PDB file of N, CA and C in Angstrom:
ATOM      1  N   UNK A 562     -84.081   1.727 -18.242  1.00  0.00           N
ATOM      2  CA  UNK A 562     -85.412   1.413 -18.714  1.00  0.00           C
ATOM      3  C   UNK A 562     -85.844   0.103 -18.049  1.00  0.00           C
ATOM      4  N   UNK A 563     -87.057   0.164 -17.676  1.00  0.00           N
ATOM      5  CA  UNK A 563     -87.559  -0.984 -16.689  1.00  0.00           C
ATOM      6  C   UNK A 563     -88.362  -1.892 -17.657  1.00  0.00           C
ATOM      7  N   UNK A 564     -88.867  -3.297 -17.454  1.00  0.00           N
ATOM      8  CA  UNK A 564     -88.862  -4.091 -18.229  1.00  0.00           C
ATOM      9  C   UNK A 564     -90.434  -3.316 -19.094  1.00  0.00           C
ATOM     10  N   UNK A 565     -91.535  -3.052 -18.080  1.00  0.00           N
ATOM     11  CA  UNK A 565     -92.756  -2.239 -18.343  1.00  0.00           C
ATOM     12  C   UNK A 565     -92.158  -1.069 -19.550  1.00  0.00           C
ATOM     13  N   UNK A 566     -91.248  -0.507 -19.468  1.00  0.00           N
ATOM     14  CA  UNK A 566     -91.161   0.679 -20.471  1.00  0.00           C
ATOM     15  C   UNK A 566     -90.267  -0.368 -21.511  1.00  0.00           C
ATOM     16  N   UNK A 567     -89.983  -1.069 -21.422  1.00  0.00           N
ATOM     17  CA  UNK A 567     -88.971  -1.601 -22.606  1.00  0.00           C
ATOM     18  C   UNK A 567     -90.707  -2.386 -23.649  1.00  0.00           C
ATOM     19  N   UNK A 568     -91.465  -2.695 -22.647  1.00  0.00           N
ATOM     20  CA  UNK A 568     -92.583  -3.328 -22.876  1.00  0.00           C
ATOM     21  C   UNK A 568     -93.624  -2.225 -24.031  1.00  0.00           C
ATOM     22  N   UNK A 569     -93.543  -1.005 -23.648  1.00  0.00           N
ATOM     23  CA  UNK A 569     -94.110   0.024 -23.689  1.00  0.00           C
ATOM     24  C   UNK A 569     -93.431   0.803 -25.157  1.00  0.00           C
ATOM     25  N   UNK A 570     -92.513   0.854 -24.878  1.00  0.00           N
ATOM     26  CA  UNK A 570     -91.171   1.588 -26.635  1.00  0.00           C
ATOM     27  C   UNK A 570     -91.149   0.614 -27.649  1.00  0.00           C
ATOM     28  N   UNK A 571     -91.539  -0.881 -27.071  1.00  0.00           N
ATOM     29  CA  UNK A 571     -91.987  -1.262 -28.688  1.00  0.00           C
ATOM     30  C   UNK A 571     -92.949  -1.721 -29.018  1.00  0.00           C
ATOM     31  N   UNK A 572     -93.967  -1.754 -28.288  1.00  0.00           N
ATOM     32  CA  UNK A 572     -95.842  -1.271 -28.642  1.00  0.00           C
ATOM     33  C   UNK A 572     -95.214  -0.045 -29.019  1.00  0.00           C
ATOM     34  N   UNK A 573     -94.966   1.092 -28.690  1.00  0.00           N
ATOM     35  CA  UNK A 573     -95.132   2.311 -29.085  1.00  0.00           C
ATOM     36  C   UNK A 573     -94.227   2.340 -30.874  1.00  0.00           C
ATOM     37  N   UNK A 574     -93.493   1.473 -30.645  1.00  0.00           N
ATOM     38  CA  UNK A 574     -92.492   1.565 -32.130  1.00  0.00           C
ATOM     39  C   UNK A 574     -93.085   1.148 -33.323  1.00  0.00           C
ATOM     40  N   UNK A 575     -93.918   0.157 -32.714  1.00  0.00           N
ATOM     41  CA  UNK A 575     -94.402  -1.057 -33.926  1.00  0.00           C
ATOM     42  C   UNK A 575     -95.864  -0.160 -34.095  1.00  0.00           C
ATOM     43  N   UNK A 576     -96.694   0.507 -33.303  1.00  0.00           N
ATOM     44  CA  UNK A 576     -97.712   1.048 -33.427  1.00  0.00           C
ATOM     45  C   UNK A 576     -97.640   2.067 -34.473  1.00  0.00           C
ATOM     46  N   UNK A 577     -96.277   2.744 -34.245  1.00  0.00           N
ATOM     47  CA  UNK A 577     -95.973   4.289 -35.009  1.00  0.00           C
ATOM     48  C   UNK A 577     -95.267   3.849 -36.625  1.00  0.00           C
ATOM     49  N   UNK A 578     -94.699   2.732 -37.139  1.00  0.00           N
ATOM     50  CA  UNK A 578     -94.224   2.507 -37.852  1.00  0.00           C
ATOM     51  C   UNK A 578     -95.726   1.485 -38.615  1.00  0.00           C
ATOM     52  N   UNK A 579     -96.226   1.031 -38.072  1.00  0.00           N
ATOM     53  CA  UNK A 579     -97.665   0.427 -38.842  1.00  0.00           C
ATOM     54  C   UNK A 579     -98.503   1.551 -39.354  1.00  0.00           C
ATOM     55  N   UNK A 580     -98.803   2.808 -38.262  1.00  0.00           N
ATOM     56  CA  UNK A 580     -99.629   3.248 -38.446  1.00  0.00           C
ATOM     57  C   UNK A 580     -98.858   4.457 -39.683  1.00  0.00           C
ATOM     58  N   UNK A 581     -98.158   4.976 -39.870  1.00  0.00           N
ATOM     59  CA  UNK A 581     -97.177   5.771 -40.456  1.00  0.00           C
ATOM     60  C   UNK A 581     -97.165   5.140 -42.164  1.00  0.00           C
ATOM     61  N   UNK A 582     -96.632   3.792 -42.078  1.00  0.00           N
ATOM     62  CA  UNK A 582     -96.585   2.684 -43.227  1.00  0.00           C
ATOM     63  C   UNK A 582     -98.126   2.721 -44.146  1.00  0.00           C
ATOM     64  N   UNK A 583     -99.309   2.122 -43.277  1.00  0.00           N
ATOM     65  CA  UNK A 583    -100.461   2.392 -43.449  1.00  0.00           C
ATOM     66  C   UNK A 583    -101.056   3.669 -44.195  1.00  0.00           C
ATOM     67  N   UNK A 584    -100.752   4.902 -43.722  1.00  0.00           N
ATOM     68  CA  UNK A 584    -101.494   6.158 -44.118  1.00  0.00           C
ATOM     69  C   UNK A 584    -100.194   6.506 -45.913  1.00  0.00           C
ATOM     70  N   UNK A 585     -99.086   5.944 -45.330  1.00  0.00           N
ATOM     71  CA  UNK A 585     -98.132   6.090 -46.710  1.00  0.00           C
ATOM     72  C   UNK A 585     -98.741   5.256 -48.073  1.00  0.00           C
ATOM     73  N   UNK A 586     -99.065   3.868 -46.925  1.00  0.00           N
ATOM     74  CA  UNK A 586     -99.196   3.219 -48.639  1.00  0.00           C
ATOM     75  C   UNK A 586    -100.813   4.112 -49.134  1.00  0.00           C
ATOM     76  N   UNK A 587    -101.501   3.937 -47.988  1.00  0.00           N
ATOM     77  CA  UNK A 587    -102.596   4.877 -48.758  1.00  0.00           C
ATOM     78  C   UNK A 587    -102.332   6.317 -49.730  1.00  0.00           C
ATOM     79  N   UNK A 588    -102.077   6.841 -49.394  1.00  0.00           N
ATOM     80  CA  UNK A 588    -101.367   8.170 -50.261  1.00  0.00           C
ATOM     81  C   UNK A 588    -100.533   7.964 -51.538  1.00  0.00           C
ATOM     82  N   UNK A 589     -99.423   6.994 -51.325  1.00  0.00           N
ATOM     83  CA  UNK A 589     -98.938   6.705 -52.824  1.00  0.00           C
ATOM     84  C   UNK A 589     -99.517   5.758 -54.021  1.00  0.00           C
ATOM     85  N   UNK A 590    -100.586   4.904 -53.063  1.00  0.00           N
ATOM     86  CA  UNK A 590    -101.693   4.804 -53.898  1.00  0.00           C
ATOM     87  C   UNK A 590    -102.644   5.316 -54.942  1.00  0.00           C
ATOM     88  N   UNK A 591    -103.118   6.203 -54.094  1.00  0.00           N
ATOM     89  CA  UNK A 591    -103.750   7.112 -54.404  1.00  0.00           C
ATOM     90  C   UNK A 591    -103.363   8.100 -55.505  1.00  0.00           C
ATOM     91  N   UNK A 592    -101.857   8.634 -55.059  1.00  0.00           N
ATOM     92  CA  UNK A 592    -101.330   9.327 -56.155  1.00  0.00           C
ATOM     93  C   UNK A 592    -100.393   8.676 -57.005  1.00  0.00           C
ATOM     94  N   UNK A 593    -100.228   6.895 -56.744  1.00  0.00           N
ATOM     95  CA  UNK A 593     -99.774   6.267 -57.842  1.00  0.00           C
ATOM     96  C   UNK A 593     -97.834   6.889 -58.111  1.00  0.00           C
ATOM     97  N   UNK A 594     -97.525   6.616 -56.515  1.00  0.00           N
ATOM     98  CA  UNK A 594     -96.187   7.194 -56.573  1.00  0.00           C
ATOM     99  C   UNK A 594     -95.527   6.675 -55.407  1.00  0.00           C
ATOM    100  N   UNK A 595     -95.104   5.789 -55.094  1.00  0.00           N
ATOM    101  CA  UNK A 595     -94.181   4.769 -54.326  1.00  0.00           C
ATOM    102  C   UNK A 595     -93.193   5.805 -53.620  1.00  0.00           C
ATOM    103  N   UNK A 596     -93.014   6.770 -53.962  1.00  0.00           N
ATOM    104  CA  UNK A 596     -92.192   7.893 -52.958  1.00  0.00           C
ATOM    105  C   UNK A 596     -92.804   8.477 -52.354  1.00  0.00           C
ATOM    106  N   UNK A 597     -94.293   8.760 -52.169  1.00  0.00           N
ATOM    107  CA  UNK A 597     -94.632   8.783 -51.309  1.00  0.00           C
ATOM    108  C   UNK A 597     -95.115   7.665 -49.904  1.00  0.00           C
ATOM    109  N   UNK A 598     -94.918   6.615 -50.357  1.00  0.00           N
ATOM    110  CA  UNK A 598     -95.333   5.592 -49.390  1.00  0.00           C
ATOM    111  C   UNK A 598     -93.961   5.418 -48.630  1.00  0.00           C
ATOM    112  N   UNK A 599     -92.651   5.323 -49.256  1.00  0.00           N
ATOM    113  CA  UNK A 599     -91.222   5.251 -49.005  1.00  0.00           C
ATOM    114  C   UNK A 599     -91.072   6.202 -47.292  1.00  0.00           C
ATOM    115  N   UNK A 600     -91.566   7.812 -48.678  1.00  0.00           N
ATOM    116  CA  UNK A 600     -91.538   9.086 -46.943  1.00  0.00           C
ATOM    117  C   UNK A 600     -92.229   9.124 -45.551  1.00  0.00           C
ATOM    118  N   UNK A 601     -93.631   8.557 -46.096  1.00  0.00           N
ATOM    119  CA  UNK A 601     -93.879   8.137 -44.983  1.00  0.00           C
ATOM    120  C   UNK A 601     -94.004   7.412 -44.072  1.00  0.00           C
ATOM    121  N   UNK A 602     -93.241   6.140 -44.638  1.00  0.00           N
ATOM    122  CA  UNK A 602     -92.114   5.252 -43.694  1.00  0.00           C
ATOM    123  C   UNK A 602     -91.597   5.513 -43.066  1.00  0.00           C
ATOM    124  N   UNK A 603     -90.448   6.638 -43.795  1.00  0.00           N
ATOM    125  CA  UNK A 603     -89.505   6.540 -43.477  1.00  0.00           C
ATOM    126  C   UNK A 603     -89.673   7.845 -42.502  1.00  0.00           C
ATOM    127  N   UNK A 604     -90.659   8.998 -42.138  1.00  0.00           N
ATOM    128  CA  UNK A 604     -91.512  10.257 -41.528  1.00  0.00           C
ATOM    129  C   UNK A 604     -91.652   9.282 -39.751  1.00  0.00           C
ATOM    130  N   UNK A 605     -92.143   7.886 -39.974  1.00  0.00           N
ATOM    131  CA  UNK A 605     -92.645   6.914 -39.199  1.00  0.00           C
ATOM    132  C   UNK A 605     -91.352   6.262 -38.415  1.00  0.00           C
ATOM    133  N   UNK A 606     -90.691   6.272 -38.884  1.00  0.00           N
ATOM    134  CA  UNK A 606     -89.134   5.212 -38.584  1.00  0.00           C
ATOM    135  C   UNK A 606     -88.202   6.407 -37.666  1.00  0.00           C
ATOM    136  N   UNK A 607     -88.444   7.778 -38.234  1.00  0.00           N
ATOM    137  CA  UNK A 607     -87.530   8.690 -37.422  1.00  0.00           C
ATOM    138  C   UNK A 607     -88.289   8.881 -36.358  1.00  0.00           C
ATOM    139  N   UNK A 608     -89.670   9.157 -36.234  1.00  0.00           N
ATOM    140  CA  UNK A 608     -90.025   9.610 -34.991  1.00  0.00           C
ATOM    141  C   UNK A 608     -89.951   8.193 -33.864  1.00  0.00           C
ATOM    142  N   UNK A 609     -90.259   7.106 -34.188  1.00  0.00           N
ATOM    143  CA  UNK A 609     -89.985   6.028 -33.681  1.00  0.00           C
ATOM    144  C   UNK A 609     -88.746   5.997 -32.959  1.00  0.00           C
ATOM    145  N   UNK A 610     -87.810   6.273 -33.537  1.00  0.00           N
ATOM    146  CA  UNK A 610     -86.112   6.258 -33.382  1.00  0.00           C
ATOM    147  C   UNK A 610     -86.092   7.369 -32.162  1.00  0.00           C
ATOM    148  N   UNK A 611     -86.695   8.741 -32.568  1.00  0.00           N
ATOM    149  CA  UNK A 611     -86.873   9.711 -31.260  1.00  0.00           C
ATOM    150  C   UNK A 611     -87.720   9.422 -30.265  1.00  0.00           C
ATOM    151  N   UNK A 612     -88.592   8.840 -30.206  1.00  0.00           N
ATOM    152  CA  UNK A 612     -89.556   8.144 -29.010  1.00  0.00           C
ATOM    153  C   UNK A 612     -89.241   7.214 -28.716  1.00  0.00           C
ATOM    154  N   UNK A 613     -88.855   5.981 -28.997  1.00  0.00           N
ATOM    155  CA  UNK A 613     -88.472   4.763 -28.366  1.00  0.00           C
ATOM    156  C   UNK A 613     -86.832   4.493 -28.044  1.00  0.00           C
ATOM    157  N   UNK A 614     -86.171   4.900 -28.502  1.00  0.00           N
ATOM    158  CA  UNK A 614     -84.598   4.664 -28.092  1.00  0.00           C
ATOM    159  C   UNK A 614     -84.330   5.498 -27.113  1.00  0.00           C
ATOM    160  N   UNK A 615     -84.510   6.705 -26.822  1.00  0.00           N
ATOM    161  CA  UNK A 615     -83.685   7.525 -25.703  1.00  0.00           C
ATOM    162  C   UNK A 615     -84.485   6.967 -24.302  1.00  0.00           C
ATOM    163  N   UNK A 616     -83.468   6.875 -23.360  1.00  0.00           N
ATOM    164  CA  UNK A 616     -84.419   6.201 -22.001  1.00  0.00           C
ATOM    165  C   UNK A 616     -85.271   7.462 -21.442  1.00  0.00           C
ATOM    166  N   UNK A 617     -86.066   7.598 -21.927  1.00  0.00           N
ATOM    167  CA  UNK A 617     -87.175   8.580 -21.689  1.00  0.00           C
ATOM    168  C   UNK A 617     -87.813   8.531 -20.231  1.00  0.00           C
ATOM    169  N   UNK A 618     -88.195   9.534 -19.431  1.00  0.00           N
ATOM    170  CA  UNK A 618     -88.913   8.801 -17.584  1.00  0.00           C
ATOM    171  C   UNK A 618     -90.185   8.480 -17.707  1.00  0.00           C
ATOM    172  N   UNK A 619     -90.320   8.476 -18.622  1.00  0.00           N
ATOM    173  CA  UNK A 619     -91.623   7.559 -18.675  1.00  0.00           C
ATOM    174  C   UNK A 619     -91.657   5.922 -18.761  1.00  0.00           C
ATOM    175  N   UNK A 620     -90.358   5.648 -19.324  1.00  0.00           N
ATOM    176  CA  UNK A 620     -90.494   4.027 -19.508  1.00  0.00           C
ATOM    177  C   UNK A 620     -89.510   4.032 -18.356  1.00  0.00           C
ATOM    178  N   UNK A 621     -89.424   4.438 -17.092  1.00  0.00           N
ATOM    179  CA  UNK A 621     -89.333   4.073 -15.778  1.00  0.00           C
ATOM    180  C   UNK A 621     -89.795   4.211 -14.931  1.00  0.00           C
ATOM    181  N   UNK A 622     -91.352   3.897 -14.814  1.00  0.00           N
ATOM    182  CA  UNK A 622     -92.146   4.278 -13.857  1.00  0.00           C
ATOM    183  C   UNK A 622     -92.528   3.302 -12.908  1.00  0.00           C
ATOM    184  N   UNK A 623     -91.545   1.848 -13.792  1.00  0.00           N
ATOM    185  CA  UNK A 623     -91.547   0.608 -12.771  1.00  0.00           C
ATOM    186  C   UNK A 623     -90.309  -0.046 -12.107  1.00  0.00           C
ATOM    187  N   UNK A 624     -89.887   0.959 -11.484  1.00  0.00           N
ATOM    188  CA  UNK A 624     -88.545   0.298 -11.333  1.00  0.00           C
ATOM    189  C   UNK A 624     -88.158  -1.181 -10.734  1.00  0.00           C
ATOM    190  N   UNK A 625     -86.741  -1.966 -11.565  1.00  0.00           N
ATOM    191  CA  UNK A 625     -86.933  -3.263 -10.741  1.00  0.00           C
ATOM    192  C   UNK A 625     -86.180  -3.184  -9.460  1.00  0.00           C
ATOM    193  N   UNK A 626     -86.673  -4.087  -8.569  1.00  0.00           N
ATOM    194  CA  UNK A 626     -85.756  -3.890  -7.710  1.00  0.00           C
ATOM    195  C   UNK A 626     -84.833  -4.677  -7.059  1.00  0.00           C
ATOM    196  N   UNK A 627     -83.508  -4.799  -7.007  1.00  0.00           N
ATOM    197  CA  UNK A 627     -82.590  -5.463  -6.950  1.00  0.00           C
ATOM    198  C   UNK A 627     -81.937  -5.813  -5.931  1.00  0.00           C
ATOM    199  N   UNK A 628     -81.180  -7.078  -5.255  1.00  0.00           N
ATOM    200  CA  UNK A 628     -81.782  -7.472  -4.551  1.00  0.00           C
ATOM    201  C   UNK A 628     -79.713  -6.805  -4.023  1.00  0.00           C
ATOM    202  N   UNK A 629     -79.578  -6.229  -2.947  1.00  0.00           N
ATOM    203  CA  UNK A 629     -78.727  -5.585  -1.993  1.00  0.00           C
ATOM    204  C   UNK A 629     -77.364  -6.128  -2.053  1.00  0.00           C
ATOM    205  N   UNK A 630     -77.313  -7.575  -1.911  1.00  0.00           N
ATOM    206  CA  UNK A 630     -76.347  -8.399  -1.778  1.00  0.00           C
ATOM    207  C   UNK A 630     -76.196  -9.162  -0.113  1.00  0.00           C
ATOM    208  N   UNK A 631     -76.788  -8.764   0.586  1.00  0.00           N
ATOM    209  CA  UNK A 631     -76.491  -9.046   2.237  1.00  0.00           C
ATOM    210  C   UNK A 631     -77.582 -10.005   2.562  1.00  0.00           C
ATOM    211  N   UNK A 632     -77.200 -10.855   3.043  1.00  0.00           N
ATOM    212  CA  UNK A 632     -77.866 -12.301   3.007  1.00  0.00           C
ATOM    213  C   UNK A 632     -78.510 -12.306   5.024  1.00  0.00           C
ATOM    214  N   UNK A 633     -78.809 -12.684   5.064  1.00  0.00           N
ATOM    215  CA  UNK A 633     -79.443 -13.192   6.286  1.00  0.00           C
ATOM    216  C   UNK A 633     -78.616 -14.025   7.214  1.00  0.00           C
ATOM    217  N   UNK A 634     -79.275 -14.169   8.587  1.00  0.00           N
ATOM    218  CA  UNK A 634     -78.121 -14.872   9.317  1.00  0.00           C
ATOM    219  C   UNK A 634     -79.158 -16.522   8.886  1.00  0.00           C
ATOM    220  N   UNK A 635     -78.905 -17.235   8.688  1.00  0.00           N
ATOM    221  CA  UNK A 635     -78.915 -19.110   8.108  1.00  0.00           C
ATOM    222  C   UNK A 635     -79.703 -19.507   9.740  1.00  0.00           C
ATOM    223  N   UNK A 636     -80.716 -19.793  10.292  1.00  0.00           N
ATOM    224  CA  UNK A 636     -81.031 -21.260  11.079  1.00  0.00           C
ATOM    225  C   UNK A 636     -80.415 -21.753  11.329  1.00  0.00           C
ATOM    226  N   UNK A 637     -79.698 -21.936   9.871  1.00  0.00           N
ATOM    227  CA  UNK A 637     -79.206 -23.354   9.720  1.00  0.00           C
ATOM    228  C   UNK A 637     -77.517 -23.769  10.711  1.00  0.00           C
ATOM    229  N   UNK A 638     -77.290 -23.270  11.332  1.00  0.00           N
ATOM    230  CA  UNK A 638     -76.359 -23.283  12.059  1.00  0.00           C
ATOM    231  C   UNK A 638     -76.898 -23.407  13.637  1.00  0.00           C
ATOM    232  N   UNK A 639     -77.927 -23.174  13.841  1.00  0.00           N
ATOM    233  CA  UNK A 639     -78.904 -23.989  15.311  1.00  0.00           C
ATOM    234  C   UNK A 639     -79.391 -25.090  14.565  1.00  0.00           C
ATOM    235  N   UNK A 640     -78.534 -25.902  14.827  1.00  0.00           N
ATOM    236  CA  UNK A 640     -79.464 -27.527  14.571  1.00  0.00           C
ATOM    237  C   UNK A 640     -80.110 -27.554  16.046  1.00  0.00           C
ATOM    238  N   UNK A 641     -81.445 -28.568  15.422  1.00  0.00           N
ATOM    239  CA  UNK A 641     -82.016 -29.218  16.957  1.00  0.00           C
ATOM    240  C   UNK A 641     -81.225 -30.181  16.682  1.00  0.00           C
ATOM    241  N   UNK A 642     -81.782 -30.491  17.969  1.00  0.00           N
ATOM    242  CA  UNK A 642     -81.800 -31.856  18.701  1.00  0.00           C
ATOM    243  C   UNK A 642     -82.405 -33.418  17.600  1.00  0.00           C
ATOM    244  N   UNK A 643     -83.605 -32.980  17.201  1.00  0.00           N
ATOM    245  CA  UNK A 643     -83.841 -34.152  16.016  1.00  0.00           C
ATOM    246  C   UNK A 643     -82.921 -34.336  15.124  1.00  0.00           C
ATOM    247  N   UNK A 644     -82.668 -33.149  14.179  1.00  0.00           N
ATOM    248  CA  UNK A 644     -81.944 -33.327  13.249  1.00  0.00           C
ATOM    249  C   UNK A 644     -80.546 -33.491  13.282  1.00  0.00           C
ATOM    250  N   UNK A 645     -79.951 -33.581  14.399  1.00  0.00           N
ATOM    251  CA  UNK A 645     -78.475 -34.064  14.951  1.00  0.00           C
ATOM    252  C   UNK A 645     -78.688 -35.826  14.563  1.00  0.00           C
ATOM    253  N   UNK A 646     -79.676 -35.850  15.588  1.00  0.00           N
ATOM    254  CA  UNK A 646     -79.862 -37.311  15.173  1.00  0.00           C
ATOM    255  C   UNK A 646     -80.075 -38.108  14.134  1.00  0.00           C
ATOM    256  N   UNK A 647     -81.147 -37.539  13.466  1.00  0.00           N
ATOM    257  CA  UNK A 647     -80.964 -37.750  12.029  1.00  0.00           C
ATOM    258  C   UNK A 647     -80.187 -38.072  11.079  1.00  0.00           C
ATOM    259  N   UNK A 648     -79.072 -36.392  11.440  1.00  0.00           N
ATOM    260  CA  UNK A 648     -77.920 -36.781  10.328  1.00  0.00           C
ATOM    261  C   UNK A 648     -76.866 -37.912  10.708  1.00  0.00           C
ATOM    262  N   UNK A 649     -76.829 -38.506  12.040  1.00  0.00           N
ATOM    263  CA  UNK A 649     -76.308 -39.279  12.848  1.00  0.00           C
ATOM    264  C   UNK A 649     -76.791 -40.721  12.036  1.00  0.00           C
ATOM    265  N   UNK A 650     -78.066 -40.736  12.419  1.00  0.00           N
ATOM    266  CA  UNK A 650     -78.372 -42.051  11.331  1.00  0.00           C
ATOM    267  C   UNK A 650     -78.140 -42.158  10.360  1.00  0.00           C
ATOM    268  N   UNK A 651     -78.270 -40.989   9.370  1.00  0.00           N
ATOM    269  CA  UNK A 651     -78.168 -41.482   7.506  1.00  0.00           C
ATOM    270  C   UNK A 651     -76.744 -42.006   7.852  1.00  0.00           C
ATOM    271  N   UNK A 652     -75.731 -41.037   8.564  1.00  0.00           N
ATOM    272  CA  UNK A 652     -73.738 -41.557   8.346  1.00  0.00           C
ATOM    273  C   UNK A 652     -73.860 -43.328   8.388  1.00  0.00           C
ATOM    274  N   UNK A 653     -74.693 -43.753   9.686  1.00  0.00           N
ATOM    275  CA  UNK A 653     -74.438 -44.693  10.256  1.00  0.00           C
ATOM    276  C   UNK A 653     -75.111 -45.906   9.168  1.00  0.00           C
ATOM    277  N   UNK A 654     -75.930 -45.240   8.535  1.00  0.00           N
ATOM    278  CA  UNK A 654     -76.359 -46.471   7.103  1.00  0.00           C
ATOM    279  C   UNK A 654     -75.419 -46.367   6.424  1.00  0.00           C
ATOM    280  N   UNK A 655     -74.637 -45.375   6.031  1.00  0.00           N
ATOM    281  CA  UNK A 655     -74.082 -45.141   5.066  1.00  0.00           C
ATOM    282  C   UNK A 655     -73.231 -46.104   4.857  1.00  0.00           C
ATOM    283  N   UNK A 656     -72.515 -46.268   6.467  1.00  0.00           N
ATOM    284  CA  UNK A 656     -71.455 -47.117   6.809  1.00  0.00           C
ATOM    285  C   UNK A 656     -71.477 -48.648   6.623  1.00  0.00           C
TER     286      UNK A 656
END
């Protein structure tokens, strides 16, 4: 799962468990019965659990991409001509 779909399963989790929570408490309201607000929590929490936990291909549609391991050949092993000198001077303060 790429960071976009990890981004994506819990907007999608927190959306489905608000909106699920929401229509429950309305209903056991209504009928003045706390088991129904409970079920449809808890109606909200399973489908959540089936949509957002399994790495689904949809929450990889950004893949990251990682970097090979094989480095480049360094410059830094052609010194010029200035910077010979250079490092020639700092030694020679140093001293």
């Amino acid at each position: 799962m790429d960071y976009q779909g990890q981004k994506l399963a819990e907007l999608a989790y927190y959306w489905i468990i608000i909106i699920f929570g929401g229509i429950g408490w309305l209903w056991g309201f209504y009928e003045k019965n706390f088991m129904y607000t409970f079920n449809a929590w808890a109606v909200g929490v399973v489908i959540s659990v089936v949509l957002c936990v399994p790495d689904w291909p949809w929450f990889n549609r950004n893949p990251v991409v990682w970097w090979n391991g094989q480095t480049r050949k360094s410059s830094s092993t052609k010194e010029s001509g200035s910077s010979k000198a250079t490092k020639s001077k700092v030694k020679n303060k140093a001293k």
